[in-house]
Amino acid sequence: MRVEASESGIDPRPVDWSGVLAARYRIDQTLRYEYDSPIRDLHHRLMIAPRERHLDQQRFAHRIWSSTHVPLAFSTDDFGNDVASLSIAAIEREVVFGLESTIVRTNSAMHVSDVQYRHWFDVGRLTRADRALLDVAADLRAIHPNDRDCAQAIVRFVNRHMIYTKNVTDVFTTASTAYHMGRGVCQDFSHIAIALARACGIGARYASGHLIGEGATHAWVEFLIPAASGSTVLSLDPTYCAPTDFRYLVVAVGRDYGDVPPTSGTFNGTSCGTLFGDQRVRLVQLTYAA
């Protein structure tokens, strides 16, 4: 059975996701930079397009555009993420970037192949464990020798230890710093979980994307779990202490936030620039078992 959306989309709150076979989404996102005075030599990088294929998720259509006359250049980074970049000599007052994308997720097992094992065990600058985190990891591993059980225990530990608090950390805050503060946002929860996982010998990576209904970008963790039929991915959200589901859409993955910032760049000028963002993620189609 297929359910189509109205213009505003399907309300995800009453959906019984256990019976969903596939879900289709529409993402519309705009990023606008305003400057108080003209700037020069702008070099900008965007990582806002969802990956073409990611486990049970597939991108069927997308378009990234800018308000400038200079075309965007497209590439793929070491983690398989799509990157759009632009260099332009001068901007008078503003530059606007936009994304339109259609995504489908299906109810299928999240297996990975051998060629995708790279980076699961690499330690990024933001996820390096200090002595305190190493001690926590040793305690958790001693209690949970099974990788899946240990990954779930890590997420429960982080969720209990941390208090969700905005404006106390930033994109440069390390897992160790956030752990000692005991406060932070989804990015910090995920960094701590990744640091603990790698200290336990479990492959893990940072997932950045959208959580339907939140209205902002979100972060969670994917753990690499060995299995007899080939390794599987266990996707867990430390912020909510729960497995991810159809409401989660992956844009990019990496060792930590430092690998996947949605927007970044440099320019010359006296204006610091102000970013205004707007995004709309709609659930537009559901397919249920007959």
CSV table of C-alpha atoms in Angstrom, one decimal:
chain,number,residue,atom,x,y,z
A,1,MET,CA,0.0,0.0,0.0
A,2,ARG,CA,1.3,3.4,-0.9
A,3,VAL,CA,0.5,6.7,0.8
A,4,GLU,CA,1.1,10.0,-1.1
A,5,ALA,CA,1.7,13.3,0.6
A,6,SER,CA,-0.1,16.6,0.3
A,7,GLU,CA,1.9,19.8,-0.4
A,8,SER,CA,2.9,20.1,3.2
A,9,GLY,CA,4.1,16.4,3.4
A,10,ILE,CA,3.1,13.5,5.6
A,11,ASP,CA,3.1,14.1,9.3
A,12,PRO,CA,5.7,11.7,10.6
A,13,ARG,CA,4.5,11.7,14.3
A,14,PRO,CA,1.6,9.2,14.0
A,15,VAL,CA,3.4,6.9,11.5
A,16,ASP,CA,3.9,3.3,12.6
A,17,TRP,CA,7.4,2.9,11.2
A,18,SER,CA,7.5,-0.8,11.9
A,19,GLY,CA,5.3,-1.5,9.0
A,20,VAL,CA,7.0,0.8,6.5
A,21,LEU,CA,8.8,-0.8,3.5
A,22,ALA,CA,10.0,2.4,1.9
A,23,ALA,CA,9.8,6.1,2.4
A,24,ARG,CA,10.5,9.0,0.0
A,25,TYR,CA,11.6,12.5,1.2
A,26,ARG,CA,12.1,15.9,-0.3
A,27,ILE,CA,14.8,18.2,1.0
A,28,ASP,CA,14.8,21.9,0.2
A,29,GLN,CA,17.6,23.9,1.8
A,30,THR,CA,19.0,27.4,1.5
A,31,LEU,CA,22.1,29.0,2.9
A,32,ARG,CA,22.6,32.8,2.6
A,33,TYR,CA,25.7,34.7,3.5
A,34,GLU,CA,25.3,38.5,4.0
A,35,TYR,CA,28.3,40.8,4.2
A,36,ASP,CA,28.4,44.4,5.6
A,37,SER,CA,31.0,45.3,2.9
A,38,PRO,CA,32.3,43.8,-0.3
A,39,ILE,CA,34.6,40.7,0.0
A,40,ARG,CA,37.2,39.3,-2.3
A,41,ASP,CA,38.7,35.9,-3.2
A,42,LEU,CA,35.8,33.8,-1.8
A,43,HIS,CA,36.6,30.0,-1.7
A,44,HIS,CA,33.6,28.1,-0.5
A,45,ARG,CA,32.9,24.4,0.2
A,46,LEU,CA,29.5,22.8,0.6
A,47,MET,CA,28.7,19.3,1.9
A,48,ILE,CA,24.9,19.5,1.9
A,49,ALA,CA,23.9,17.0,-0.7
A,50,PRO,CA,23.0,13.6,0.7
A,51,ARG,CA,25.2,10.7,-0.4
A,52,GLU,CA,24.2,9.1,-3.7
A,53,ARG,CA,24.0,5.7,-1.9
A,54,HIS,CA,24.3,5.0,1.8
A,55,LEU,CA,23.3,1.6,3.1
A,56,ASP,CA,19.5,1.5,2.8
A,57,GLN,CA,19.3,5.1,1.5
A,58,GLN,CA,19.5,6.3,-2.1
A,59,ARG,CA,19.4,9.7,-3.7
A,60,PHE,CA,17.2,9.8,-6.8
A,61,ALA,CA,17.5,13.4,-7.8
A,62,HIS,CA,19.3,16.5,-6.6
A,63,ARG,CA,20.4,20.0,-7.6
A,64,ILE,CA,22.8,22.4,-5.9
A,65,TRP,CA,22.8,26.0,-7.1
A,66,SER,CA,24.3,29.3,-6.2
A,67,SER,CA,23.3,32.9,-6.9
A,68,THR,CA,26.6,33.8,-8.5
A,69,HIS,CA,27.5,33.5,-12.2
A,70,VAL,CA,30.4,31.2,-11.4
A,71,PRO,CA,29.5,27.5,-11.8
A,72,LEU,CA,30.0,25.1,-8.8
A,73,ALA,CA,32.6,22.4,-9.1
A,74,PHE,CA,31.6,18.9,-7.8
A,75,SER,CA,33.9,16.2,-6.3
A,76,THR,CA,33.9,13.3,-3.8
A,77,ASP,CA,36.0,13.3,-0.7
A,78,ASP,CA,37.9,10.4,0.9
A,79,PHE,CA,34.8,9.3,2.8
A,80,GLY,CA,32.6,9.1,-0.3
A,81,ASN,CA,30.7,12.3,0.5
A,82,ASP,CA,29.6,14.7,-2.2
A,83,VAL,CA,31.3,18.1,-2.1
A,84,ALA,CA,30.4,21.2,-4.1
A,85,SER,CA,32.9,24.1,-4.2
A,86,LEU,CA,33.1,27.6,-5.7
A,87,SER,CA,35.8,30.3,-6.1
A,88,ILE,CA,34.8,33.8,-7.0
A,89,ALA,CA,36.8,37.0,-7.2
A,90,ALA,CA,34.3,39.3,-5.5
A,91,ILE,CA,30.9,39.4,-3.7
A,92,GLU,CA,29.2,42.8,-3.1
A,93,ARG,CA,26.7,42.0,-0.4
A,94,GLU,CA,25.5,38.4,-0.4
A,95,VAL,CA,25.8,34.9,-1.9
A,96,VAL,CA,23.1,32.2,-1.7
A,97,PHE,CA,23.4,28.5,-2.1
A,98,GLY,CA,20.5,26.1,-2.4
A,99,LEU,CA,19.8,22.4,-2.5
A,100,GLU,CA,16.8,20.4,-3.9
A,101,SER,CA,17.0,16.7,-3.3
A,102,THR,CA,14.8,13.5,-3.4
A,103,ILE,CA,15.8,10.6,-1.1
A,104,VAL,CA,14.4,7.1,-0.6
A,105,ARG,CA,15.0,4.8,2.3
A,106,THR,CA,14.0,1.1,2.3
A,107,ASN,CA,13.6,-1.4,5.0
A,108,SER,CA,16.7,-3.5,4.3
A,109,ALA,CA,19.7,-4.9,6.3
A,110,MET,CA,22.5,-2.4,6.5
A,111,HIS,CA,25.5,-4.5,5.4
A,112,VAL,CA,28.8,-3.1,4.3
A,113,SER,CA,31.4,-4.5,2.0
A,114,ASP,CA,35.2,-4.9,2.6
A,115,VAL,CA,36.0,-1.9,0.5
A,116,GLN,CA,34.1,0.3,2.9
A,117,TYR,CA,36.1,-0.6,6.0
A,118,ARG,CA,38.5,2.3,5.5
A,119,HIS,CA,38.3,5.0,8.2
A,120,TRP,CA,36.1,3.1,10.6
A,121,PHE,CA,39.0,2.8,13.0
A,122,ASP,CA,40.8,6.1,12.2
A,123,VAL,CA,41.0,8.6,15.1
A,124,GLY,CA,40.1,12.2,14.2
A,125,ARG,CA,41.3,15.2,16.2
A,126,LEU,CA,37.9,15.7,17.9
A,127,THR,CA,37.5,12.0,18.9
A,128,ARG,CA,40.8,11.2,20.5
A,129,ALA,CA,40.3,9.6,23.9
A,130,ASP,CA,42.1,10.9,27.0
A,131,ARG,CA,42.9,8.8,30.0
A,132,ALA,CA,39.4,9.3,31.5
A,133,LEU,CA,37.7,8.1,28.4
A,134,LEU,CA,40.1,5.2,28.1
A,135,ASP,CA,39.2,4.1,31.6
A,136,VAL,CA,35.5,4.3,30.9
A,137,ALA,CA,36.0,2.2,27.7
A,138,ALA,CA,38.0,-0.4,29.6
A,139,ASP,CA,35.2,-0.7,32.2
A,140,LEU,CA,32.5,-1.0,29.5
A,141,ARG,CA,34.4,-3.5,27.5
A,142,ALA,CA,35.0,-5.7,30.5
A,143,ILE,CA,31.3,-5.9,31.1
A,144,HIS,CA,30.3,-6.2,27.4
A,145,PRO,CA,32.6,-8.4,25.4
A,146,ASN,CA,30.1,-8.6,22.5
A,147,ASP,CA,30.5,-5.7,20.1
A,148,ARG,CA,26.8,-5.1,19.6
A,149,ASP,CA,26.1,-5.1,23.3
A,150,CYS,CA,29.1,-2.9,24.0
A,151,ALA,CA,28.0,-0.3,21.3
A,152,GLN,CA,24.6,-0.1,22.9
A,153,ALA,CA,26.2,0.2,26.4
A,154,ILE,CA,28.4,3.1,25.1
A,155,VAL,CA,25.3,4.9,23.9
A,156,ARG,CA,23.5,4.4,27.1
A,157,PHE,CA,26.5,5.6,29.1
A,158,VAL,CA,26.9,8.8,27.0
A,159,ASN,CA,23.2,9.6,27.2
A,160,ARG,CA,23.2,9.3,31.0
A,161,HIS,CA,26.5,11.2,31.5
A,162,MET,CA,25.7,14.1,29.3
A,163,ILE,CA,23.2,16.9,29.7
A,164,TYR,CA,22.0,18.4,26.4
A,165,THR,CA,22.9,22.0,26.6
A,166,LYS,CA,23.2,24.5,23.7
A,167,ASN,CA,25.9,27.2,23.4
A,168,VAL,CA,28.5,25.6,25.8
A,169,THR,CA,30.5,23.9,23.1
A,170,ASP,CA,31.4,24.7,19.4
A,171,VAL,CA,32.7,22.9,16.4
A,172,PHE,CA,36.2,22.7,17.8
A,173,THR,CA,35.2,21.1,21.1
A,174,THR,CA,36.8,17.6,21.5
A,175,ALA,CA,35.2,14.5,22.9
A,176,SER,CA,37.4,14.7,26.0
A,177,THR,CA,36.5,18.3,26.7
A,178,ALA,CA,32.8,17.7,26.3
A,179,TYR,CA,33.0,14.6,28.5
A,180,HIS,CA,34.6,16.5,31.4
A,181,MET,CA,32.0,19.3,31.0
A,182,GLY,CA,29.2,16.8,31.0
A,183,ARG,CA,27.3,19.1,28.7
A,184,GLY,CA,26.9,19.6,25.0
A,185,VAL,CA,24.8,19.0,21.9
A,186,CYS,CA,24.3,16.1,19.5
A,187,GLN,CA,27.7,16.6,18.0
A,188,ASP,CA,29.4,16.2,21.4
A,189,PHE,CA,27.3,13.2,22.4
A,190,SER,CA,28.4,11.5,19.1
A,191,HIS,CA,32.1,12.4,19.5
A,192,ILE,CA,32.2,10.9,23.0
A,193,ALA,CA,30.5,7.7,21.8
A,194,ILE,CA,32.9,7.4,18.8
A,195,ALA,CA,35.9,7.9,21.1
A,196,LEU,CA,34.7,5.2,23.5
A,197,ALA,CA,33.9,2.8,20.6
A,198,ARG,CA,37.3,3.1,19.1
A,199,ALA,CA,39.0,2.7,22.5
A,200,CYS,CA,37.0,-0.5,22.8
A,201,GLY,CA,38.2,-1.7,19.4
A,202,ILE,CA,34.8,-1.2,17.7
A,203,GLY,CA,34.7,0.6,14.3
A,204,ALA,CA,32.6,3.7,14.4
A,205,ARG,CA,31.9,6.8,12.4
A,206,TYR,CA,30.2,10.2,12.7
A,207,ALA,CA,26.9,10.5,10.7
A,208,SER,CA,25.6,14.0,9.9
A,209,GLY,CA,22.2,14.7,8.4
A,210,HIS,CA,18.6,15.4,9.1
A,211,LEU,CA,16.2,14.1,11.7
A,212,ILE,CA,12.6,14.6,10.5
A,213,GLY,CA,10.8,17.0,12.8
A,214,GLU,CA,13.9,18.7,14.3
A,215,GLY,CA,14.2,21.5,11.8
A,216,ALA,CA,18.0,21.5,12.0
A,217,THR,CA,20.9,19.3,11.1
A,218,HIS,CA,21.6,16.4,13.5
A,219,ALA,CA,24.4,14.0,14.3
A,220,TRP,CA,24.5,10.3,15.4
A,221,VAL,CA,26.9,7.3,15.2
A,222,GLU,CA,27.2,4.3,13.0
A,223,PHE,CA,29.0,1.3,14.6
A,224,LEU,CA,30.6,-1.5,12.5
A,225,ILE,CA,29.5,-4.9,13.9
A,226,PRO,CA,31.1,-8.1,12.7
A,227,ALA,CA,28.7,-10.9,11.7
A,228,ALA,CA,28.9,-14.3,10.2
A,229,SER,CA,27.3,-13.2,6.9
A,230,GLY,CA,29.4,-10.0,6.6
A,231,SER,CA,29.7,-6.9,8.9
A,232,THR,CA,26.6,-4.9,9.5
A,233,VAL,CA,26.0,-1.3,10.6
A,234,LEU,CA,24.4,-0.5,13.9
A,235,SER,CA,23.1,3.0,13.7
A,236,LEU,CA,22.4,4.6,17.2
A,237,ASP,CA,21.6,8.1,18.4
A,238,PRO,CA,23.4,8.9,21.7
A,239,THR,CA,21.4,12.1,22.1
A,240,TYR,CA,18.1,10.2,22.3
A,241,CYS,CA,19.6,6.9,23.4
A,242,ALA,CA,17.8,5.0,20.6
A,243,PRO,CA,18.3,3.3,17.3
A,244,THR,CA,17.9,5.4,14.3
A,245,ASP,CA,14.9,4.8,12.0
A,246,PHE,CA,13.3,6.1,8.8
A,247,ARG,CA,13.2,9.6,10.3
A,248,TYR,CA,17.0,9.9,9.9
A,249,LEU,CA,18.6,10.9,6.6
A,250,VAL,CA,22.4,10.7,6.2
A,251,VAL,CA,24.1,13.6,4.4
A,252,ALA,CA,27.8,12.8,5.1
A,253,VAL,CA,30.0,10.5,7.2
A,254,GLY,CA,33.5,10.9,8.6
A,255,ARG,CA,35.7,10.4,11.6
A,256,ASP,CA,34.1,13.4,13.4
A,257,TYR,CA,32.5,16.8,12.7
A,258,GLY,CA,35.8,18.1,11.3
A,259,ASP,CA,35.3,15.9,8.2
A,260,VAL,CA,31.7,16.8,7.4
A,261,PRO,CA,31.0,20.6,8.0
A,262,PRO,CA,28.0,21.5,5.8
A,263,THR,CA,29.5,24.8,4.9
A,264,SER,CA,33.0,26.2,5.1
A,265,GLY,CA,35.3,28.6,3.3
A,266,THR,CA,37.7,31.6,3.3
A,267,PHE,CA,37.6,35.1,1.9
A,268,ASN,CA,39.4,38.5,2.1
A,269,GLY,CA,37.6,41.5,3.5
A,270,THR,CA,36.7,43.4,6.6
A,271,SER,CA,33.2,42.0,6.9
A,272,CYS,CA,32.7,38.9,9.1
A,273,GLY,CA,29.6,37.8,7.2
A,274,THR,CA,26.3,36.5,8.7
A,275,LEU,CA,24.8,33.1,7.8
A,276,PHE,CA,21.1,32.6,7.4
A,277,GLY,CA,19.9,29.1,6.9
A,278,ASP,CA,16.5,27.6,6.0
A,279,GLN,CA,15.7,24.0,5.4
A,280,ARG,CA,12.6,22.0,4.9
A,281,VAL,CA,12.6,18.2,5.0
A,282,ARG,CA,9.3,16.6,4.0
A,283,LEU,CA,8.1,13.0,4.1
A,284,VAL,CA,6.3,12.7,0.7
A,285,GLN,CA,5.5,9.0,0.3
A,286,LEU,CA,5.2,5.9,2.3
A,287,THR,CA,5.0,2.3,1.1
A,288,TYR,CA,3.6,-0.3,3.5
A,289,ALA,CA,3.4,-4.1,3.2
A,290,ALA,CA,0.3,-5.2,1.3
